[in-house]
Coordinates of C-alpha atoms and ligand atoms in Angstrom, one line a residue:
X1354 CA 2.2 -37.8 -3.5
X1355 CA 0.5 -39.9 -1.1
X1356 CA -2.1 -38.6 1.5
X1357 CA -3.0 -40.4 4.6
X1358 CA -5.5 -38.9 7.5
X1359 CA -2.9 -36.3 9.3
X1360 CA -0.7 -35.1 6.4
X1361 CA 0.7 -33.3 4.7
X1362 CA 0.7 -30.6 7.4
X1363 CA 1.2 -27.4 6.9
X1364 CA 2.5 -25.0 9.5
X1365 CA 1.9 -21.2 8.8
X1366 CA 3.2 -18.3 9.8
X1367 CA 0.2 -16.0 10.0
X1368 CA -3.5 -16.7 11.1
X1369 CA -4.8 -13.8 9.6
X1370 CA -8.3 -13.9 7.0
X1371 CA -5.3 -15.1 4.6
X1372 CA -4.3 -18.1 7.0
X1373 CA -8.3 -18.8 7.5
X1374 CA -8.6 -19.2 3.5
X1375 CA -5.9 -21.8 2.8
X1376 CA -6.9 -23.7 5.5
X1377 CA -10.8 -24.1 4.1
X1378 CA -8.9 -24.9 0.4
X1379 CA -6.6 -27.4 2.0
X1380 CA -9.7 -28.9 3.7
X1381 CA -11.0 -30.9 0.7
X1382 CA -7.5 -32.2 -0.2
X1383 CA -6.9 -33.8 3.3
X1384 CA -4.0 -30.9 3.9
X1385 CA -4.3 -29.8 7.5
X1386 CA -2.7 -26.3 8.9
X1387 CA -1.1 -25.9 11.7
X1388 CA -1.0 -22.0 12.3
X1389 CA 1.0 -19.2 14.7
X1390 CA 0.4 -16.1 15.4
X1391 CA 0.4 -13.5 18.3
X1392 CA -3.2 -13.2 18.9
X1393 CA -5.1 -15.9 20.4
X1394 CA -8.6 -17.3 18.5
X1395 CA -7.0 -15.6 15.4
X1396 CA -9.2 -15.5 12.5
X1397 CA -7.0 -18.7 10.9
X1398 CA -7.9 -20.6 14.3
X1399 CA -11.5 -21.1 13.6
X1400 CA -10.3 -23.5 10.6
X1401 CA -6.9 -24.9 10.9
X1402 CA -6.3 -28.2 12.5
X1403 CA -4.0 -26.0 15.9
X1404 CA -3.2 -22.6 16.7
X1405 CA 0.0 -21.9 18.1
X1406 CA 0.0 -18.5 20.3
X1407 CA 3.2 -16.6 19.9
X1408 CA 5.4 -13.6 17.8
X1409 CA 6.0 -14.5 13.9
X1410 CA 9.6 -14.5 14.7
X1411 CA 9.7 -16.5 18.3
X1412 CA 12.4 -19.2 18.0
X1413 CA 10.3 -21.8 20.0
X1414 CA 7.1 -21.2 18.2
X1415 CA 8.6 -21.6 15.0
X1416 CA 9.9 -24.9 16.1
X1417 CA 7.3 -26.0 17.5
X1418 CA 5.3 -25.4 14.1
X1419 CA 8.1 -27.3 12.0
X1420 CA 7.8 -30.3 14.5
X1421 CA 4.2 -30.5 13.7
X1422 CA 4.4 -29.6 9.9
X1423 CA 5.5 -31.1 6.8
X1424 CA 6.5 -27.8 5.2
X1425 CA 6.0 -24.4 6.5
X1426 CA 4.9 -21.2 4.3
X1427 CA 3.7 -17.7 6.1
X1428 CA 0.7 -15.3 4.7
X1429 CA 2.5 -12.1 6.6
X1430 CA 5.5 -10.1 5.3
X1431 CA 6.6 -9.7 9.0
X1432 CA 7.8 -13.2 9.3
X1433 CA 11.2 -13.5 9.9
X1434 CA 13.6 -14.6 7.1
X1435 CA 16.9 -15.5 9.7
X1436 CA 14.4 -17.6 11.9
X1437 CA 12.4 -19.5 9.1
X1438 CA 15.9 -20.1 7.7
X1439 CA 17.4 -21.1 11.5
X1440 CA 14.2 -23.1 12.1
X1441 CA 14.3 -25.4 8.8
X1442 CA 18.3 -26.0 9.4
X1443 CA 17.0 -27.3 12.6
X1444 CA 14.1 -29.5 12.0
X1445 CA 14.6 -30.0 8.2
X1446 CA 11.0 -28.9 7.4
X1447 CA 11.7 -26.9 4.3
X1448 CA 10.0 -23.4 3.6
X1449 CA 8.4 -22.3 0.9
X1450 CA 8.6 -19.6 -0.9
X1451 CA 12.4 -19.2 0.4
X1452 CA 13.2 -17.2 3.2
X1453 CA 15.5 -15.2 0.9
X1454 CA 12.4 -14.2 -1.1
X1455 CA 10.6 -13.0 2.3
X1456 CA 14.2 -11.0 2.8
X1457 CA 14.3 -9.2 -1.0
X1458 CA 10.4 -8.6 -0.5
X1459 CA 10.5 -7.0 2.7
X1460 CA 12.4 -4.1 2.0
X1461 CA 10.8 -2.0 -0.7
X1462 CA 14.3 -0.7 -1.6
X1463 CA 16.1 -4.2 -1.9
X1464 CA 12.6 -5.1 -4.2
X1465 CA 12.6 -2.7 -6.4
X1466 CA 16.3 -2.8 -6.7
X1467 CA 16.2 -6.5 -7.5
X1468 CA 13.6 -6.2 -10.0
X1469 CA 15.0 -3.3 -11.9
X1470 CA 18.1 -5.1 -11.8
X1471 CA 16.7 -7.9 -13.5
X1472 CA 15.5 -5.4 -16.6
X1473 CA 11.2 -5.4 -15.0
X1474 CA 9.4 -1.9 -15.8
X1475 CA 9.2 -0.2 -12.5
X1476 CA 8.1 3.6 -11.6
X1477 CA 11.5 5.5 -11.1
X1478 CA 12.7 5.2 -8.2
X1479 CA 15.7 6.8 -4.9
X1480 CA 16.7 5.5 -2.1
X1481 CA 16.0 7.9 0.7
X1482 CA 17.9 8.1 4.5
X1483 CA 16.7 11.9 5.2
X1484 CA 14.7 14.8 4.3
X1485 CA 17.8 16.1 2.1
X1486 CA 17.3 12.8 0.4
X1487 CA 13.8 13.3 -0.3
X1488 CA 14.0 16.9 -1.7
X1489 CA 16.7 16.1 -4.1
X1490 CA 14.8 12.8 -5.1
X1491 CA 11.6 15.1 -5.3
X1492 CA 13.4 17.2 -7.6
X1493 CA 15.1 14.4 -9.9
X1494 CA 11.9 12.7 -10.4
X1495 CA 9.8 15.4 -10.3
X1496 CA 7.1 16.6 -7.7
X1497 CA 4.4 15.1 -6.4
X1498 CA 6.6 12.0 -5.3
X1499 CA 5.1 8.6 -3.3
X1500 CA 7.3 8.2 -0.3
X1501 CA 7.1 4.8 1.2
X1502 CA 9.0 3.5 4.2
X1503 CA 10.8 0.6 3.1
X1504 CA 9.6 -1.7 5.5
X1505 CA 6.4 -2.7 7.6
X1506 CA 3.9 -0.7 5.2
X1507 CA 0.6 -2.3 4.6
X1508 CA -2.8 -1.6 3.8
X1509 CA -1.6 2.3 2.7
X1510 CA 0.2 3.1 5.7
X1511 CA 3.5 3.6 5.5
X1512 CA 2.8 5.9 1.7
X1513 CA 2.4 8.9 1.3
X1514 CA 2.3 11.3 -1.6
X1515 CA 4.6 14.3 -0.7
X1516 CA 3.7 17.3 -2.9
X1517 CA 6.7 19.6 -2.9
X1518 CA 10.0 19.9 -0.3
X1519 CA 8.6 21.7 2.2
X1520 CA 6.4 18.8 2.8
X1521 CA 9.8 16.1 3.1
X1522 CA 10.0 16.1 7.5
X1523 CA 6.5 15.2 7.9
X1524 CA 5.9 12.6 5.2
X1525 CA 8.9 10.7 6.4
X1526 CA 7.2 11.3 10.0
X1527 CA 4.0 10.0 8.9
X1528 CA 5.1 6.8 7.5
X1529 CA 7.2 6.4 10.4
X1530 CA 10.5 5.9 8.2
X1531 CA 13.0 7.9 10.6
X1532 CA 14.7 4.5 11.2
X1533 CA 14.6 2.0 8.9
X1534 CA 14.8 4.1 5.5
X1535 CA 12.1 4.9 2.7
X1536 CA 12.0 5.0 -0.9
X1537 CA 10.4 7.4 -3.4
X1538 CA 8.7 6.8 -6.5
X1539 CA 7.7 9.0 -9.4
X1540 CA 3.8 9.6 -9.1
X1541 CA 2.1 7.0 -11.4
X1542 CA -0.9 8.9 -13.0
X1543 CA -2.1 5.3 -13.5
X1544 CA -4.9 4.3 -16.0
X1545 CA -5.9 1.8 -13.8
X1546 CA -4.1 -0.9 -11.6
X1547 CA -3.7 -4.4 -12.2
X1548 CA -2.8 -7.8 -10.5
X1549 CA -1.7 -11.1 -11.8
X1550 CA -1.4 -13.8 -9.1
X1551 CA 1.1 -15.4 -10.0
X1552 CA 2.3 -19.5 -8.9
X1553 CA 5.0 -21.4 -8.9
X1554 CA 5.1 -25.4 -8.2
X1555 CA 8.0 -27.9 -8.2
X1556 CA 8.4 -27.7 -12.1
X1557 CA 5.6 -25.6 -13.2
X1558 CA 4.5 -21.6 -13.2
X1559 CA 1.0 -20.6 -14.0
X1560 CA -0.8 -17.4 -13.8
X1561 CA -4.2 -16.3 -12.8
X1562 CA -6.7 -14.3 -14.9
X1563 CA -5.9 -10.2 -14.8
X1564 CA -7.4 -8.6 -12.1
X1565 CA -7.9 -4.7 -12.0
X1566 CA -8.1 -3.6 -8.7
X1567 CA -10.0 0.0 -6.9
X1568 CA -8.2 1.1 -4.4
X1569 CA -9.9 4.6 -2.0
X1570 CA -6.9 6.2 0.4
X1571 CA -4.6 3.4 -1.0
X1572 CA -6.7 0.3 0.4
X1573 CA -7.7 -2.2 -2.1
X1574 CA -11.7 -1.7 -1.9
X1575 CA -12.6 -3.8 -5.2
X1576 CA -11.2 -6.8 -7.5
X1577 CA -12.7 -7.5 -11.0
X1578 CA -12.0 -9.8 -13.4
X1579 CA -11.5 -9.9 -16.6
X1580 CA -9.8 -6.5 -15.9
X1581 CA -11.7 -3.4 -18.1
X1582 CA -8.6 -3.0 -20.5
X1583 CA -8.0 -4.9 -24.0
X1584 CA -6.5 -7.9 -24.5
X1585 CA -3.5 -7.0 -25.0
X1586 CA -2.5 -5.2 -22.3
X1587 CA -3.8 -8.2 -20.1
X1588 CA -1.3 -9.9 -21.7
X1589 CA 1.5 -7.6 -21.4
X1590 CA 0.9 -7.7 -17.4
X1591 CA 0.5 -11.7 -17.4
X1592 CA 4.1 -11.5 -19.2
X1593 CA 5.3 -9.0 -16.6
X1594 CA 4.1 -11.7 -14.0
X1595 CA 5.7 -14.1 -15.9
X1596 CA 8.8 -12.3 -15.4
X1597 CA 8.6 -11.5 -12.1
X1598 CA 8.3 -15.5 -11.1
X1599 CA 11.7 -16.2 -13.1
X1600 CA 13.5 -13.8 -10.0
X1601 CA 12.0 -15.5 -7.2
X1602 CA 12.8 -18.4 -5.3
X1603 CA 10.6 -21.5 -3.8
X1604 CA 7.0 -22.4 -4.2
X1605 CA 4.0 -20.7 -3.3
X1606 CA 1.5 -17.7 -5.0
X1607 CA 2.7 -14.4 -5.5
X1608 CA 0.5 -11.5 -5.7
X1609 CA 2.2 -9.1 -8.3
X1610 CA 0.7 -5.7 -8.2
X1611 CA 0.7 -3.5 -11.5
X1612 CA -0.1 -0.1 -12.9
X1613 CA -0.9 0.3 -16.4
X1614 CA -0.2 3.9 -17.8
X1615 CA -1.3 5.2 -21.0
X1616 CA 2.0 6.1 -23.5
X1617 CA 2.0 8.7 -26.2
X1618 CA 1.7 7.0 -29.6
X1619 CA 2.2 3.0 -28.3
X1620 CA 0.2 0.8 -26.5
X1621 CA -0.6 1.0 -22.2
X1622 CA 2.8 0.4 -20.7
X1623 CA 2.6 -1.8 -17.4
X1624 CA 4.7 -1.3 -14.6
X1625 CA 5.5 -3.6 -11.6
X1626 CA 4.1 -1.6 -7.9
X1627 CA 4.8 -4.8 -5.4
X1628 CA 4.9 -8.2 -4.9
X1629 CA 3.5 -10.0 -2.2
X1630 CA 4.8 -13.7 -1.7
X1631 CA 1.8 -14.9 -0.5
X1632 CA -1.9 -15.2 -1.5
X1633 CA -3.1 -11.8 -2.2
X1634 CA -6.5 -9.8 -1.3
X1635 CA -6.6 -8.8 -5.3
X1636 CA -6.7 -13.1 -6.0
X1637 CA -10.0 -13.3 -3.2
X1638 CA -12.4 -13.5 -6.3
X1639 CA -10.8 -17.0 -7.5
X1640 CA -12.7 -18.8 -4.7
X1641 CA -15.4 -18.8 -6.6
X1642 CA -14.2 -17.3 -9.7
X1643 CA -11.8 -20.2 -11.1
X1644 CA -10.9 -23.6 -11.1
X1645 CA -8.8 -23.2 -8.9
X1646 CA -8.4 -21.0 -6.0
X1647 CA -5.3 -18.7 -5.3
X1648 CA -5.1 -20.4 -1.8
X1649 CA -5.2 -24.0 -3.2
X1650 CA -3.0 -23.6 -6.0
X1651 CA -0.8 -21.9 -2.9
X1652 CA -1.5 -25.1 -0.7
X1653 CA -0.6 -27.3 -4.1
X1654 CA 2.7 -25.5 -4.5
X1655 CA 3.5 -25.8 -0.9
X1656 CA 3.1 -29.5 -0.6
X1657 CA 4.5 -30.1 -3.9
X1658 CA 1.1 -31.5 -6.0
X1659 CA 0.7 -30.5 -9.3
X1660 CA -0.5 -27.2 -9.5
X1661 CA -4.3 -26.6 -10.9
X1662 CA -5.9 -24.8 -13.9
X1663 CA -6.5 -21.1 -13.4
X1664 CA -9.0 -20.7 -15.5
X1665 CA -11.8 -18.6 -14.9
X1666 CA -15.3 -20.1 -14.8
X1667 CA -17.2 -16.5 -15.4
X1668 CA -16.3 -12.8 -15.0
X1669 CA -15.9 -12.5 -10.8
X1670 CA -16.3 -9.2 -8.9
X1671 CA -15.5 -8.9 -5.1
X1672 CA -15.4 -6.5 -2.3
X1673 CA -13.9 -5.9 0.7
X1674 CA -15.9 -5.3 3.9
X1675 CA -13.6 -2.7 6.0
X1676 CA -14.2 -1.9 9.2
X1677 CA -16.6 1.6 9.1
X1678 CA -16.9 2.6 12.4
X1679 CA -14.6 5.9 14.2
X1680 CA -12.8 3.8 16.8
X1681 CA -12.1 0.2 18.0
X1682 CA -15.0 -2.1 18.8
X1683 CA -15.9 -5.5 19.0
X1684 CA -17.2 -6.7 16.1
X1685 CA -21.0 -7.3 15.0
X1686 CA -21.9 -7.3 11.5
X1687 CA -25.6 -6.0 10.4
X1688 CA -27.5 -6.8 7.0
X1689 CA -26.3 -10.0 6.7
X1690 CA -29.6 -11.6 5.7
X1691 CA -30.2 -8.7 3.3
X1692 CA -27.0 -9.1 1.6
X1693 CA -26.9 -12.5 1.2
X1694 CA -30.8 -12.7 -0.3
X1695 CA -30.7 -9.2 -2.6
X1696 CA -27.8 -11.4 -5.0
X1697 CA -26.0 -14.1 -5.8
X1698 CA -23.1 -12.9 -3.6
X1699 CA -21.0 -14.7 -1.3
X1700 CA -20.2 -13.4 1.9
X1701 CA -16.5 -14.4 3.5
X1702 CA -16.5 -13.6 7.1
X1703 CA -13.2 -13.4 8.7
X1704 CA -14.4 -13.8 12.4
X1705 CA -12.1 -11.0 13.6
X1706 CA -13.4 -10.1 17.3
X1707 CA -12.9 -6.4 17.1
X1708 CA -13.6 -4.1 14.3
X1709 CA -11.1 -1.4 13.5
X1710 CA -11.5 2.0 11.2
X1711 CA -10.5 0.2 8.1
X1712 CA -9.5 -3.5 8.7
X1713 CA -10.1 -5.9 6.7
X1714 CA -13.2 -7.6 8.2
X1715 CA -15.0 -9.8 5.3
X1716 CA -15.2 -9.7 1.5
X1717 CA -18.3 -10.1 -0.7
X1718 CA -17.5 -12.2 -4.4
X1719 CA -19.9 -12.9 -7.0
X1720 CA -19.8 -14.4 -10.6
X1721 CA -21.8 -12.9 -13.1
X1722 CA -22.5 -13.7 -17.0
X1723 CA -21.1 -11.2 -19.4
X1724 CA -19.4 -9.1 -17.2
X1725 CA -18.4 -8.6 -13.8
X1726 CA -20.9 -7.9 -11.3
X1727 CA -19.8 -5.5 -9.3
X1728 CA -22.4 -3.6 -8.5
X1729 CA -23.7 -6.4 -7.0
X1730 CA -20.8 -7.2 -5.0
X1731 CA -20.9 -3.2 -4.0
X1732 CA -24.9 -3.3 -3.4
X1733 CA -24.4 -6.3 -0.9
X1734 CA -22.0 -4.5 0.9
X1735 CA -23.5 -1.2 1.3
X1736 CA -26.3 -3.4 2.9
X1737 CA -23.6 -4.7 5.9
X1738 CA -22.8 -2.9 8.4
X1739 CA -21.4 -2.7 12.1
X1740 CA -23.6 -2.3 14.9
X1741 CA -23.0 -1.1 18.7
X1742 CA -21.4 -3.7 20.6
X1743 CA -22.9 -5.1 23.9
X1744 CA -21.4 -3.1 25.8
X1745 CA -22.9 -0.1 24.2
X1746 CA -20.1 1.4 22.6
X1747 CA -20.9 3.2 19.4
X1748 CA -20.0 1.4 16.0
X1749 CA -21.1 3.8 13.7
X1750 CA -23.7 1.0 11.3
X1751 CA -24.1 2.3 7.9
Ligands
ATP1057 P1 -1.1 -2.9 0.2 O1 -0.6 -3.8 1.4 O2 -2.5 -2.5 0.4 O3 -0.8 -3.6 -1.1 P2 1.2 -1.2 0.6 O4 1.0 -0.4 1.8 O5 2.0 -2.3 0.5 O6 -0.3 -1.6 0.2 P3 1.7 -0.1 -2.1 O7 1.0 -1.2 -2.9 O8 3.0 0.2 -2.5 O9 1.6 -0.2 -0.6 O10 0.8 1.2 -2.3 C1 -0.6 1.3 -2.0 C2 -1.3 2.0 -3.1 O11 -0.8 3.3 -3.3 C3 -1.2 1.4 -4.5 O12 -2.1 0.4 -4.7 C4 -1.5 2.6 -5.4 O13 -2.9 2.9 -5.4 C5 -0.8 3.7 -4.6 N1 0.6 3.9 -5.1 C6 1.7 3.2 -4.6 N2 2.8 3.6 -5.3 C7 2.5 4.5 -6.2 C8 3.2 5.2 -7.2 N3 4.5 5.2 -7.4 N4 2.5 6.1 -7.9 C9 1.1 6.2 -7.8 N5 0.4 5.5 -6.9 C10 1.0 4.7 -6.1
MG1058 MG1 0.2 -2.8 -2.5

């Protein structure tokens, strides 16, 4: 492929901390982003060539994107399948990964179905329309159950573990399920849980090193690699990856999340969680932690250069900075001089404006020697916190 001074262009749906990264990796290869999203100055719009303000599914946006763009990808579930798919027929500026991908993915039913279907290790699994549902599910698979609502979940919300019936009305309340459906899940007494990023490229897969990911109240906290397991296991999840890219269609990183489970008298068994079809918050660390980045290799795919190597340069800890503070406020972060002298770590700053109990407001990644550092990575964030805004408003700093 040739480059020249204003393309390729990409146009993304999404200018999220996700959006923000693949613009800085396109940066170096001369591959501008064109971004949309709802919220003006999103975090994306600090980096990317244009911000276009509107909804992830808004006809005219969306066009207005493809004109500008040479392909268009998204780094949010909630973009719209039908108008990615009305948009390209229009403008002929493909999409990648394929809409139909976006449309499996979205629905946590339709996922696991298509996955199971195609012979991938999943928890056990029942399609759930009511309460009855869910007590009968409860008792086939066993109590506790994870109920999840099949779509618009992230970040935790939208699970729940329900412990016996009597709990069914409320959980499906609390995920906010009573329309669109939910699916329960045997309980996975996990060993730990796992990720493989996952790429594909116009005639080439490739797979990132093993992550094992932390989550606390089901948000993903902590990424190290090489995950603590043996060898063998990591590859057993790389081949479960591996897998899981032969059912998907169109170009792009996936972010395949995995539980590995101990089994009487045989090796740890992995099972297949989710997949994201987009760069993932478990693949942060291989900024600085491999040849390549997750959001290159997904700006590669995209545009249709070769894909890069994945290998790691040394074992890589990161971790997340979430938003600690009791209510809404805008956003000032503390201890940033601290952090960044106590360690080698590298802070990611997202620019959000307002800080939120629990959003995803920064990540900290460092690359140590034998192993990963993550008490490094955990030490540097411990150090940041948020303070009171100007207004006054309490951010509870810690
Ligand atoms: P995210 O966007 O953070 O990935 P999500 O809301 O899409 O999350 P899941 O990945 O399905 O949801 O679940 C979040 C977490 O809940 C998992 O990482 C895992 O810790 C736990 N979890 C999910 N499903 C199960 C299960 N069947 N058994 C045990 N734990 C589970
Ligand atoms: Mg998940």
């Amino acid at each position: 492929m040739d480059l020249s001074a204003d393309s390729p262009t990409v146009g993304v749906v999404g200018g999220g901390q996700l959006g923000r990264m693949l613009a800085e990796a396109g940066s170096p290869l001369g591959v501008q982003l064109v971004v949309s999203d709802p919220t003006p100055d999103c975090p994306a719009n600090h980096v990317a060539r244009e911000q276009l303000v509107g909804a992830f599914d808004d006809g005219d946006t969306l066009r207005a994107l493809a004109e500008r763009a040479d392909v268009l990808t998204y780094e949010i579930e909630l973009a719209d399948p039908d108008a990615l798919d009305a948009v390209s027929e229009q403008t002929g500026t493909p999409v990648h990964p394929a809409p139909d991908t976006l449309r499996t993915i979205q629905d946590k039913l339709v996922q696991n179905e298509t996955f199971a279907e195609a012979g991938l290790p999943l928890p056990a699994f029942r399609r759930v329309d009511d309460a009855d549902d869910l007590r009968a599910a409860g008792e086939e698979l066993g109590w506790p159950v994870m109920v999840k609502a099949r779509t618009g979940g992230y970040d935790g919300r939208g699970n729940v573990p329900v412990d016996s019936p009597d709990e069914a009305e409320t959980a499906l309340a609390e995920i906010g399920a009573d329309d669109g459906g939910a699916v329960a899940e045997e309980l996975v007494e996990f060993e730990r849980e796992l990720a493989v990023i996952g790429a594909r490229g116009s005639d080439e897969t490739a797979t990132f090193p093993v992550t094992e990911t932390v989550q606390r109240e089901e948000i993903l906290r902590e990424s190290l690699s090489p995950a603590r397991t043996d060898e063998g296991t990591r590859e057993r999840a790389r081949a479960v990856a591996r897998s899981v890219l032969d059912e998907l269609d169109g170009r792009g990183v996936f972010g395949i999340e995995l539980f590995e489970r101990e089994q009487e008298g045989g090796p740890n068994e992995i099972l297949l969680n989710e997949v994201a079809p987009r760069p993932h918050n478990s693949g942060h660390w291989s900024i600085e932690g491999c040849v390549t980045s997750q959001f290159e290799q997904h700006v590669r795919a995209v545009v249709g250069l070769p894909l890069g190597s994945t290998r790691r340069r040394g074992p890589t800890a990161s971790a997340n900075v979430l938003g600690e503070v009791a209510e809404p406020t805008r956003a000032r972060l503390t201890g940033v001089d601290e952090a960044l002298a106590a360690t080698d770590a590298h802070l990611h700053w997202y620019g959000k404006r307002e800080v939120r109990p629990l959003r995803k407001m920064g990540h900290v990644t460092a690359v140590g020697e034998s192993e990963p550092p993550l008490s490094a990575v955990r030490e540097a964030v411990e150090t940041l916190g948020f303070a009171a805004d100007r207004n006054g408003e309490e951010g509870r700093s810690r």
